[in-house]
Each structure stands twice: as structure tokens, then as C-alpha cells.
Tab-separated table of C-alpha atoms in Angstrom:
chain	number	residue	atom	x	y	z
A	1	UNK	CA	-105.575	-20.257	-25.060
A	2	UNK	CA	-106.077	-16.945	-27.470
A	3	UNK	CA	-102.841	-15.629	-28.409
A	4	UNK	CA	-104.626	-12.271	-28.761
A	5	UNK	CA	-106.464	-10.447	-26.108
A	6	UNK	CA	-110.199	-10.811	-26.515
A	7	UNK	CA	-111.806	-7.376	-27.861
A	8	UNK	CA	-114.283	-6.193	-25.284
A	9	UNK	CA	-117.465	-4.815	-26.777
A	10	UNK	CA	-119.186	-2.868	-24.105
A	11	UNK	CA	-123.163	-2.307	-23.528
A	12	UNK	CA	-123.232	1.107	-21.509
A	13	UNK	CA	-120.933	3.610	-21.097
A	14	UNK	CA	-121.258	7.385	-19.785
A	15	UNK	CA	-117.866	8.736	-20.968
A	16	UNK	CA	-119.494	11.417	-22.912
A	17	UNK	CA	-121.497	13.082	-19.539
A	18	UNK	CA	-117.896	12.863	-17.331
A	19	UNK	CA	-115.990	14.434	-20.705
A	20	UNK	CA	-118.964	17.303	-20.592
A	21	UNK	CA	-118.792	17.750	-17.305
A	22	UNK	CA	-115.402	17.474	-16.602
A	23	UNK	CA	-114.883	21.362	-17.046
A	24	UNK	CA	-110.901	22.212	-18.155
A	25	UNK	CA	-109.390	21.197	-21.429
A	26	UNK	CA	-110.834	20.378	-24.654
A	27	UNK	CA	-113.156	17.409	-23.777
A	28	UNK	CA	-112.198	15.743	-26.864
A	29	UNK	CA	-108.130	15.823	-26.315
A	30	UNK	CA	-108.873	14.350	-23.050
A	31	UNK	CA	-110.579	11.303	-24.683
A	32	UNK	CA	-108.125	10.835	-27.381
A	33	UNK	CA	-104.884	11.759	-25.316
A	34	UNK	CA	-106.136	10.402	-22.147
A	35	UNK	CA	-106.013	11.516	-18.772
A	36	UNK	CA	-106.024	10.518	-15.219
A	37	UNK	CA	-109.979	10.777	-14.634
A	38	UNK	CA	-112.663	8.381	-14.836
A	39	UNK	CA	-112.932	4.868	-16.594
A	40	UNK	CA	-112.125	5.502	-20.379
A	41	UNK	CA	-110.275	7.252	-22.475
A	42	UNK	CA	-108.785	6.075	-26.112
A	43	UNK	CA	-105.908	5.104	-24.662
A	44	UNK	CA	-106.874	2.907	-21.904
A	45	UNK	CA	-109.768	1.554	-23.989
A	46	UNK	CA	-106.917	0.001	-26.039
A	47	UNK	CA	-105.107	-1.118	-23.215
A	48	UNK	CA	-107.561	-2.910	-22.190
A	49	UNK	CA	-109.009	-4.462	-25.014
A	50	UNK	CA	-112.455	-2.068	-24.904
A	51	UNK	CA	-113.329	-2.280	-28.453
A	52	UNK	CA	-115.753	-0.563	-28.576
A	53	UNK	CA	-119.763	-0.215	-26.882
A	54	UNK	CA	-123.314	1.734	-26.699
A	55	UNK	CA	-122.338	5.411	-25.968
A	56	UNK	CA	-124.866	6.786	-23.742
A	57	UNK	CA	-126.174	10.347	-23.772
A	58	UNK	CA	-127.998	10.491	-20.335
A	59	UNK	CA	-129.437	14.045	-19.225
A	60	UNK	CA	-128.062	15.340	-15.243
A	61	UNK	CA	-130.187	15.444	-12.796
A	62	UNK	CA	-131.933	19.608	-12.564
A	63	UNK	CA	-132.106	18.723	-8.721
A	64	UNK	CA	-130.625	15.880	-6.491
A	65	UNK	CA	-133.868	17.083	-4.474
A	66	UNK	CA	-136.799	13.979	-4.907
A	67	UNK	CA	-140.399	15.110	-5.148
A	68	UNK	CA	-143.085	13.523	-2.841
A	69	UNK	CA	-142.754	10.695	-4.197
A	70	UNK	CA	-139.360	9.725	-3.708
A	71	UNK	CA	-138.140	10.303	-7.574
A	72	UNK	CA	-135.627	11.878	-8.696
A	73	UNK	CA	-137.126	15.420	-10.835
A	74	UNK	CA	-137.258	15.222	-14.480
A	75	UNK	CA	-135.301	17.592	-17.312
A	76	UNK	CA	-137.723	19.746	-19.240
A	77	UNK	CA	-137.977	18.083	-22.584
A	78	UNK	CA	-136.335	21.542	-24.317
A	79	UNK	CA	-133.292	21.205	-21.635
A	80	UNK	CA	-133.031	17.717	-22.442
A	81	UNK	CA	-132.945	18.081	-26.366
A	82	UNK	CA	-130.491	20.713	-26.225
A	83	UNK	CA	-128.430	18.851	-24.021
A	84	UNK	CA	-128.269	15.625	-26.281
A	85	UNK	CA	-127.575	17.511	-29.425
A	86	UNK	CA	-124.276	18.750	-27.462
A	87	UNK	CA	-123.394	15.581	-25.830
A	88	UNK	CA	-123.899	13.769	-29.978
A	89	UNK	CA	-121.769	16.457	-31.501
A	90	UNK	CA	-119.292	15.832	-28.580
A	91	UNK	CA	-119.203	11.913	-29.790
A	92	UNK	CA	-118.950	13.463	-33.379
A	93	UNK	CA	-116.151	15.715	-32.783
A	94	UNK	CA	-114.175	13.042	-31.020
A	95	UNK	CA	-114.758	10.524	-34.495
A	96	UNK	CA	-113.583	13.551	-36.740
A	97	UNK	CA	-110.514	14.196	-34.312
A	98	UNK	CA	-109.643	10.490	-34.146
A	99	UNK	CA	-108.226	10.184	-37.528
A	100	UNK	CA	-109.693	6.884	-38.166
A	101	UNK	CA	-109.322	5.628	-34.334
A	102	UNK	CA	-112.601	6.444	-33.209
A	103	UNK	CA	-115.806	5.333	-35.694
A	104	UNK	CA	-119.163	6.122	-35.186
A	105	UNK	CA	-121.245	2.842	-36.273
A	106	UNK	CA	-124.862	2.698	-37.307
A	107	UNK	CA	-125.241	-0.676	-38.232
A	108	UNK	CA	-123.341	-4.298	-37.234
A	109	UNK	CA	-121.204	-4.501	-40.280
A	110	UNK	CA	-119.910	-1.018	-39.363
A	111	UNK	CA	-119.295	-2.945	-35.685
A	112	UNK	CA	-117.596	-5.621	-36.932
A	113	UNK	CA	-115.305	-3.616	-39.675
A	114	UNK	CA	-114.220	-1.370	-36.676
A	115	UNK	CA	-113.468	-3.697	-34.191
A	116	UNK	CA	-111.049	-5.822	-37.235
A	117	UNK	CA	-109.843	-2.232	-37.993
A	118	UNK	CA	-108.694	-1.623	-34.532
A	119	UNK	CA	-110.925	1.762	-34.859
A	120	UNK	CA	-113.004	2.267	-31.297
A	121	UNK	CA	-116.811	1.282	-32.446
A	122	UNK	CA	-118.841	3.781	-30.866
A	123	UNK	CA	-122.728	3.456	-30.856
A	124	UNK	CA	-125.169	6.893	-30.381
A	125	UNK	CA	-127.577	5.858	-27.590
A	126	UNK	CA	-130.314	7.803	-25.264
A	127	UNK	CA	-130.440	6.798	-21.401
A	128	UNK	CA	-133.743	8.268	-20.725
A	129	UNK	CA	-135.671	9.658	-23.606
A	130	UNK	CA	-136.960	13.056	-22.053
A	131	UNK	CA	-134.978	14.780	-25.384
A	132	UNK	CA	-138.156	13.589	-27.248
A	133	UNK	CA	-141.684	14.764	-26.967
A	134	UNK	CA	-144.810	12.423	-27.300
A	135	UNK	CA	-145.075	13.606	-31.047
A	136	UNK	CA	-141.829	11.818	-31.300
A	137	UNK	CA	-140.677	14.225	-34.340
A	138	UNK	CA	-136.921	14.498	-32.132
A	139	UNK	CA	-136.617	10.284	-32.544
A	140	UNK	CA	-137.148	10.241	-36.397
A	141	UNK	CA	-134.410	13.281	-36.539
A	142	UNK	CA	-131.948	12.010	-33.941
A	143	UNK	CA	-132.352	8.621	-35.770
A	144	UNK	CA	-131.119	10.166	-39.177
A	145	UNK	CA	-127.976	11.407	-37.400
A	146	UNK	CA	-127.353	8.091	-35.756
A	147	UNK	CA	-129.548	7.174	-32.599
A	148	UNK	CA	-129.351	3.401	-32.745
A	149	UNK	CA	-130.509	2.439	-29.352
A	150	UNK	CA	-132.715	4.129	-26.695
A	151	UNK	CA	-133.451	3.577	-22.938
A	152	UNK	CA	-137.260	5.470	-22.421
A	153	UNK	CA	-136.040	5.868	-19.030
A	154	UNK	CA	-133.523	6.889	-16.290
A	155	UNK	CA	-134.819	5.730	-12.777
A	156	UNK	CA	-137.037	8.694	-12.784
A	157	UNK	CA	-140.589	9.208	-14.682
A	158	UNK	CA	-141.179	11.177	-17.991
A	159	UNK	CA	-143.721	11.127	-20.494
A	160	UNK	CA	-143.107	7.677	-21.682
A	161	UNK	CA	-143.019	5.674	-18.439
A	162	UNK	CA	-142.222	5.648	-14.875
A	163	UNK	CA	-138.892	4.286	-14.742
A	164	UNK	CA	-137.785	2.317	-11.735
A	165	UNK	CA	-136.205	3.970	-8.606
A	166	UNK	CA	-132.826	3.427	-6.885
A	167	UNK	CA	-133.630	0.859	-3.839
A	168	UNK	CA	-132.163	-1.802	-1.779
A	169	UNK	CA	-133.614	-4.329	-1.274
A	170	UNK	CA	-136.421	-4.246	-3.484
A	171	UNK	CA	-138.860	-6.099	-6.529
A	172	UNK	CA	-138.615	-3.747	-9.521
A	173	UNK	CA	-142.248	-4.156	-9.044
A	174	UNK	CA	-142.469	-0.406	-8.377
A	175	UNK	CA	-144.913	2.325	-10.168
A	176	UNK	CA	-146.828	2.184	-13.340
A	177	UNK	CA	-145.633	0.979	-16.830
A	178	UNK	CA	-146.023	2.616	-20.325
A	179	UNK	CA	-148.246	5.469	-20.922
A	180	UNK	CA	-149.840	5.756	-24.305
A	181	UNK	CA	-146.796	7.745	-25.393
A	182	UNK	CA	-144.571	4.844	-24.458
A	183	UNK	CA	-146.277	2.349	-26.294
A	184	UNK	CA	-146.109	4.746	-28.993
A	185	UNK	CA	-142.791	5.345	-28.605
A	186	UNK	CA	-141.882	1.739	-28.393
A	187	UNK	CA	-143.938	0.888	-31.587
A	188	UNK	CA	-141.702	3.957	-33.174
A	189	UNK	CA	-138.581	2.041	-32.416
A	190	UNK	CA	-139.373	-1.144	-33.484
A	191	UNK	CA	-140.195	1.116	-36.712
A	192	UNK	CA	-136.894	2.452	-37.248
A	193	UNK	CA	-134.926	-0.605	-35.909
A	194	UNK	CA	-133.989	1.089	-32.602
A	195	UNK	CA	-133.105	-1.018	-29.858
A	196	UNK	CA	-135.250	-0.550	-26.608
A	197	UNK	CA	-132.796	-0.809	-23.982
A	198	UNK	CA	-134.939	-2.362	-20.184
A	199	UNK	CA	-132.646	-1.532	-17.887
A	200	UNK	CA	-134.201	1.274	-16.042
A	201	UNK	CA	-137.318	-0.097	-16.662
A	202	UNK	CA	-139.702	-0.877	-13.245
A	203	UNK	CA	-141.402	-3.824	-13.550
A	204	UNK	CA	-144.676	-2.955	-15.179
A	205	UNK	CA	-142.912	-1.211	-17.545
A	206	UNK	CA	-140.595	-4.092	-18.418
A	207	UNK	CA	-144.049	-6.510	-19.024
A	208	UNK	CA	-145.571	-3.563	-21.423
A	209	UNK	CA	-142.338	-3.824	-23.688
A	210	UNK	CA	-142.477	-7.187	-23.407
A	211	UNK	CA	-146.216	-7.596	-24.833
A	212	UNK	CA	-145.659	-4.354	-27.710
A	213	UNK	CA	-141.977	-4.996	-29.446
A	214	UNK	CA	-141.286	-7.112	-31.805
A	215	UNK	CA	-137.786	-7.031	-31.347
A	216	UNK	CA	-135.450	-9.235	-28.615
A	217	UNK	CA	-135.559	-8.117	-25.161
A	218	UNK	CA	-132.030	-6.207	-24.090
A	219	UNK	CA	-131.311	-4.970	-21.271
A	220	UNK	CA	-127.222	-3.475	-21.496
A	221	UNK	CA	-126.568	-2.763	-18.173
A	222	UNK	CA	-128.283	-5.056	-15.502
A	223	UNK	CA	-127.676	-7.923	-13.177
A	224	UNK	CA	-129.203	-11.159	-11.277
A	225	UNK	CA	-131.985	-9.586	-8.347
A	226	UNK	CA	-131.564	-13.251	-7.301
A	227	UNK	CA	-128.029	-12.555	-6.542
A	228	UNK	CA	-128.368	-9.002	-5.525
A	229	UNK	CA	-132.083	-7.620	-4.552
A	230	UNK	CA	-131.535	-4.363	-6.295
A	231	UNK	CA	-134.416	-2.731	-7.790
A	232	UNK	CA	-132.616	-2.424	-10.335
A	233	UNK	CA	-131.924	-5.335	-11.253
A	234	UNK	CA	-133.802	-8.566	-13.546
A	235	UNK	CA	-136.015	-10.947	-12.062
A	236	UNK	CA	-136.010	-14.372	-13.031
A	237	UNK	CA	-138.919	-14.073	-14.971
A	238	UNK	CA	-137.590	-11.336	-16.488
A	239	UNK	CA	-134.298	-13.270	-17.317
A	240	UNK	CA	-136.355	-16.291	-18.875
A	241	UNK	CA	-138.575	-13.827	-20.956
A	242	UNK	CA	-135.469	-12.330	-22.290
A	243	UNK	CA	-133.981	-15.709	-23.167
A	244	UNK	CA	-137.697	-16.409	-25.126
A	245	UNK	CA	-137.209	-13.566	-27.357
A	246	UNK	CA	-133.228	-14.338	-28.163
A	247	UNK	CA	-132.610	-11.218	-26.040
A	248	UNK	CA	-129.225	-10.287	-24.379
A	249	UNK	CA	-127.971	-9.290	-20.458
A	250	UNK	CA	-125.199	-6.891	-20.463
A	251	UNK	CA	-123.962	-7.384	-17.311
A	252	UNK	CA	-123.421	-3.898	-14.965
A	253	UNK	CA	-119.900	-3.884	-12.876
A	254	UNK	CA	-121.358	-1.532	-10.874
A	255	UNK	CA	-120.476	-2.557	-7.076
A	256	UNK	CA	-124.618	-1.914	-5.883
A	257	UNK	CA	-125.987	-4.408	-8.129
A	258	UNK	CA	-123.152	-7.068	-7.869
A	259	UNK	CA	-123.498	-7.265	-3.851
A	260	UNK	CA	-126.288	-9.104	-2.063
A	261	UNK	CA	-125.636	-6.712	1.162
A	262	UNK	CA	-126.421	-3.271	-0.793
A	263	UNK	CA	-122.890	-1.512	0.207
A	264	UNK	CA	-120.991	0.383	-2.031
A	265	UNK	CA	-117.717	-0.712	-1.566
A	266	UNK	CA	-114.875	-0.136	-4.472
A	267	UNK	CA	-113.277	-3.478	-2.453
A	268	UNK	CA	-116.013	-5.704	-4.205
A	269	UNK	CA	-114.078	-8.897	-5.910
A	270	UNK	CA	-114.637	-9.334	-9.765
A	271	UNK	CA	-115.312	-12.924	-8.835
A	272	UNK	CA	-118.866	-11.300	-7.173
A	273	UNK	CA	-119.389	-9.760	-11.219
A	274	UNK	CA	-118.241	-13.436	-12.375
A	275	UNK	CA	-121.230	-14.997	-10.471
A	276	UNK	CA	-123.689	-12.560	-12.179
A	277	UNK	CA	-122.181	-13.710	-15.626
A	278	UNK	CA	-122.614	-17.473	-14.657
A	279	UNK	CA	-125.681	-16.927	-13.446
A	280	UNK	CA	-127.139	-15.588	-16.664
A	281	UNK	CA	-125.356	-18.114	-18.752
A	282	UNK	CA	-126.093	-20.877	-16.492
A	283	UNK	CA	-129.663	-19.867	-16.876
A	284	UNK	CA	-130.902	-18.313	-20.084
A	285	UNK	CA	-127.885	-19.524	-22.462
A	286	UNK	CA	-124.617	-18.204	-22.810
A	287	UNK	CA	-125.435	-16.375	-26.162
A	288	UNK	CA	-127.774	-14.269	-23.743
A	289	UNK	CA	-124.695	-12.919	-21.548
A	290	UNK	CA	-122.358	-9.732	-22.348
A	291	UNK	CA	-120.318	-7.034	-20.637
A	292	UNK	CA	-122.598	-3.756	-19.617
A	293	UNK	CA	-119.797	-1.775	-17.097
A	294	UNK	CA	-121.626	1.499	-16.781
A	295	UNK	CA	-118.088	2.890	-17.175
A	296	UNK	CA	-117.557	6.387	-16.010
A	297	UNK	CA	-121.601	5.989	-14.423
A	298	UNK	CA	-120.949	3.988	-11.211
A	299	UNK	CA	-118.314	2.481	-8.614
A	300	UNK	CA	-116.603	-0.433	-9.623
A	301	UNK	CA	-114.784	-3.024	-8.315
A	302	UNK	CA	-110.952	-1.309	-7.524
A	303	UNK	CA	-109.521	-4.745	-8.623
A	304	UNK	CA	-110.630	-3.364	-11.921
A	305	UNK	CA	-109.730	0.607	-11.721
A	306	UNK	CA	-111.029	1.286	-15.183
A	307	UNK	CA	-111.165	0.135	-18.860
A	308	UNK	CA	-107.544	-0.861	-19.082
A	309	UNK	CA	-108.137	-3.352	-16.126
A	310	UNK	CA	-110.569	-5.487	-18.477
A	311	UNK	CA	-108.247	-8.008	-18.744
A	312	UNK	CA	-108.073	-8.874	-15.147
A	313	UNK	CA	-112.034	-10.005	-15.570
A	314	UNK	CA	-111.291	-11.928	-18.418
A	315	UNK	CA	-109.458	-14.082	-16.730
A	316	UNK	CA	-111.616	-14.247	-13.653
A	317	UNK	CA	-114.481	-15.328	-16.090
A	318	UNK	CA	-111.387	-17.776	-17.386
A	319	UNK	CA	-110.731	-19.108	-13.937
A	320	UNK	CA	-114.564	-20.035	-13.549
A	321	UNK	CA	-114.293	-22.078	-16.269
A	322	UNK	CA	-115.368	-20.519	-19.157
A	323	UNK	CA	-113.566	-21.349	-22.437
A	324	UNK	CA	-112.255	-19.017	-24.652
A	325	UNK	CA	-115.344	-19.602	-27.408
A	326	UNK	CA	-117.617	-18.411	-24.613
A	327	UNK	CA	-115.467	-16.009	-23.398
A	328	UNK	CA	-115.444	-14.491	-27.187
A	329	UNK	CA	-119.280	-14.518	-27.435
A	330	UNK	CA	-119.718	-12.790	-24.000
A	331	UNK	CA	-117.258	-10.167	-24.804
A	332	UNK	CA	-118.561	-8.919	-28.093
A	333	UNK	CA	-119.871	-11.189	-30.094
A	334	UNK	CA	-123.508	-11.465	-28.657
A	335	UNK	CA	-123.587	-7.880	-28.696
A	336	UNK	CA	-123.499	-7.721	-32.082
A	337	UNK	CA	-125.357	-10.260	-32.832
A	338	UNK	CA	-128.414	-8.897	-31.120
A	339	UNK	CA	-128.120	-5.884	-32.720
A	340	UNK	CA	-127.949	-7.055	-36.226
A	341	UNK	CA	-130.809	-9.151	-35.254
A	342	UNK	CA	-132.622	-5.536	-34.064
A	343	UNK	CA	-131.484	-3.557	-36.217
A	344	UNK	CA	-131.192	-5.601	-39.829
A	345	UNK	CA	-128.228	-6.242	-42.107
């Protein structure tokens, strides 16, 4: 038994769209002071262990109004760029606010000195790329300021790909894959050692990836469609190409991708979120499996509440059985190995 609690390194967050949105106080006290709303804050991240995770920027919705086709309406790419520039110097204020308790890391030394320093190790990432034209000049600048991993899409379509849609139950076999801007795009991050991030990929999409990068497969925040038929969620040929390319699974604790019956239900048991981890490991290795939560993006179990509560699925992953070597790899350290493996020493 660890006489220490396990640091948590996290694959998908969306603190910095609830702290934007949230309206009152400084958004930055609120993160570093805490407060009552959402699923992190500094102070419960330490409570419960969160070390640390990808820090998504992820552009609202113009419309909750879907076109014709069912999707959800896309942010002009101007809207979009101005709106992740203020959501990165949000992350950027809260690091120079911190004094040291908050770092910004750009590589998986940086990761690893953080999480040993006790400092939060937060990682820039894009949830949908519509911030960056198909001349791609935005990814090359965003880059230089810290972008380290990118999602091309939300579950709605842009210039790079179609992006899967919200359904239950469904294949993720939905819509067309990468346009030629996407492959560009693609071929761009495997350039600058960006990680492409599948999770709101359809299905096509997924394959395209799959055939272009040279880099492993990730998806952060995903689960089992075997266990839950989610649209959203990874086939098992999707699983097994992962595993091929040393890839990783974050796992979501979202409540709609954990549940085979498609009800949103805060009542969900983490032992449901447990299967999806075993699953994965039981399948495609467990150096393939980490911890995606969608924090502050989705409903999750109550059992949980919120980041503090991370302790309470460590030792429901315990109680399955895993020991506390895998429970170490699933709760950070695959994450940062597969970055250092994308991104270089």
C-alpha cells in the first residue's frame, strides 16, 4: 500500500471555459482561492491529488440551434481565435498569480518537475481547432506560446473535419473524415510535435489520422462503445489500433459514456467508470489506460462530486484489483509517457 496518495494527472479538463463564463469575481481568484462551483479549483485539485492535466480551450457554442443536418453550428474562425487568445492568457494569468503553485508545462520534464514540486502541471490544449485557418499561420503562433496538444474537432464540423455528433446509441461511423486541410493540419502537428487528440473524431476521421500521423494514437477523453454505444465513444478496432501505435485512452467520467442505457444520471457508480478502465487495460495493455474526467465539461458520477473526490476512484480501481504499480501508471504516468514519446525530450 502507497503511503502517499497517488498524484492524478488528468487528460481533459474545461476549467478555463466555466472560470470565463462564470461571470462575478476575478476568474483567476476563484481558481486559486477556490469556490463552491464546478469540478476544480487549486484547492480541491490538491485535495484530491489532481496533479495536474491537458487544459482545454474549447470555443461555446454561437447557437444551441442544429442546422439541417443535425450539427451543432460552428464559431467563425475570427470569433474563435479571439476567444482562445483570452481563454490562454486566462491559463497565463492564473500561472503568474500562483506564485509557483500553478506551472504552465511545454514539455514532459516540465511535467514531471511540477508534479515532484507539488506545482499544478497545466498543459495549453485546443478542443476543436476552428481558432486556426487552413493556412494554419494561428498553429505555428499559438505553438510558440505553448499549444502542446490539439483536438481538430468538437462534435461539430469545421474546416478540418467533420467531427462526430452527440448520439445514443450509435457507431461513430458518422459523416466524412479529413478534408485536405485536415490532413494538412495533421501533417503540421506531427511537425511541431503536437499531439492530435481523437476524441471527437467520427469514425472516418479517426481512420484518416490513423493512416497520416506518425505519432501514437491518443484519445484523452473517451470510453469502451462496447460497454456503452455512445457515438462518442472507441470501437474495438479503434482500441486495438491505438494499442499498435503505443497510443493512450484517457478514460471520460462523464455519466453518458460510462452507461450502456444512455441516461444521464449523477447516481452512476464509479465502479461503472472502473469497468471502462479494465476494459481498456484488459484489452490493449495497461500502459494504454489513463484518467480523462472532462472536469467542469460533463455530469459525473455524484459519488465523485469533483476533483477532491479522486481518491474515492482510486480505490474503486484498488478494489478491482489493480495494484498500486498499475494504479501509478494509469494515474499519471502513461500520460506522460505518451507525451514525451509525441512530443520529444
Amino acid at each position: 500500500m502507497l503511503t502517499t496518495p497517488i498524484p492524478v494527472f488528468d487528460g481533459h479538463n474545461d476549467v478555463l471555459l466555466r472560470l470565463r463564463r462564470g461571470g462575478g469575481e476575478d476568474p483567476v481568484k476563484r481558481f486559486l482561492e477556490g469556490e463552491e462551483a464546478g469540478h476544480i479549483d487549486l484547492p480541491r485539485a490538491k485535495a484530491g491529488g489532481l496533479a495536474g492535466g491537458l487544459c482545454a480551450i474549447y470555443i461555446p457554442l454561437p447557437s444551441m440551434t442544429k442546422d439541417a443536418n443535425g450539427d451543432f453550428p460552428t464559431p467563425t474562425q475570427a470569433d474563435a481565435l479571439n476567444e482562445t487568445l483570452a481563454m490562454a492568457r486566462l491559463l497565463f494569468d492564473i500561472e503568474a498569480r500562483s506564485q509557483g503553485a500553478v506551472t504552465i508545462c511545454r514539455s514532459a520534464a516540465d511535467i514531471r518537475r511540477s508534479i515532484e514540486a507539488g506545482s499544478f502541471a497545466a498543459v495549453v490544449h485546443i478542443e476543436g481547432a476552428e481558432a486556426v485557418a487552413a493556412d494554419l499561420d494561428a498553429l505555428y503562433v499559438l505553438h510558440q506560446a505553448g499549444l502542446r496538444t490539439l483536438g481538430p474537432v468538437w462534435s461539430r464540423p469545421n474546416v478540418f473535419a467533420y467531427g462526430v455528433p452527440f448520439r445514443y446509441p450509435s457507431s461513430p461511423d458518422i459523416g466524412p473524415g479529413l478534408t485536405d486541410a485536415g490532413r494538412g493540419l495533421i501533417r503540421a502537428c506531427n511537425e511541431l510535435k503536437i499531439m492530435v487528440d481523437l476524441s471527437h473524431m467520427n469514425d472516418a476521421g479517426f481512420w484518416d489520422i490513423a493512416k497520416i500521423s506518425q505519432a501514437p494514437l491518443v484519445a484523452s477523453h473517451s470510453n469502451v462503445h462496447a460497454l456503452c454505444p455512445h457515438s462518442r465513444n472507441l470501437t474495438d478496432r479503434q482500441l486495438d489500433a491505438i494499442k499498435d501505435t503505443g497510443g493512450l485512452v484517457g478514460i471520460n467520467f462523464g455519466v453518458l459514456f460510462l452507461r450502456d442505457d444512455g441516461v444521464k444520471d449523477a447516481a452512476t457508480s464509479l465502479d461503472l467508470l472502473v469497468r471502462h478502465v479494465a476494459y481498456v487495460a484488459d484489452r490493449i495493455g495497461i500502459d494504454r489506460v489513463a484518467l480523462g474526467s472532462d472536469f467542469d465539461g460533463t455530469t459525473i458520477p455524484a459519488e465523485m462530486k469533483d476533483a477532491a473526490g479522486l481518491p474515492r476512484l482510486i480505490e474503486a480501481l484498488r478494489r478491482h484489483g489493480f495494484s498500486d504499480a498499475e494504479l501509478t501508471k494509469i494515474t499519471h504516468e502513461n500520460w506522460v509517457s505518451v507525451l514525451e514519446r509525441t512530443w520529444g525530450a
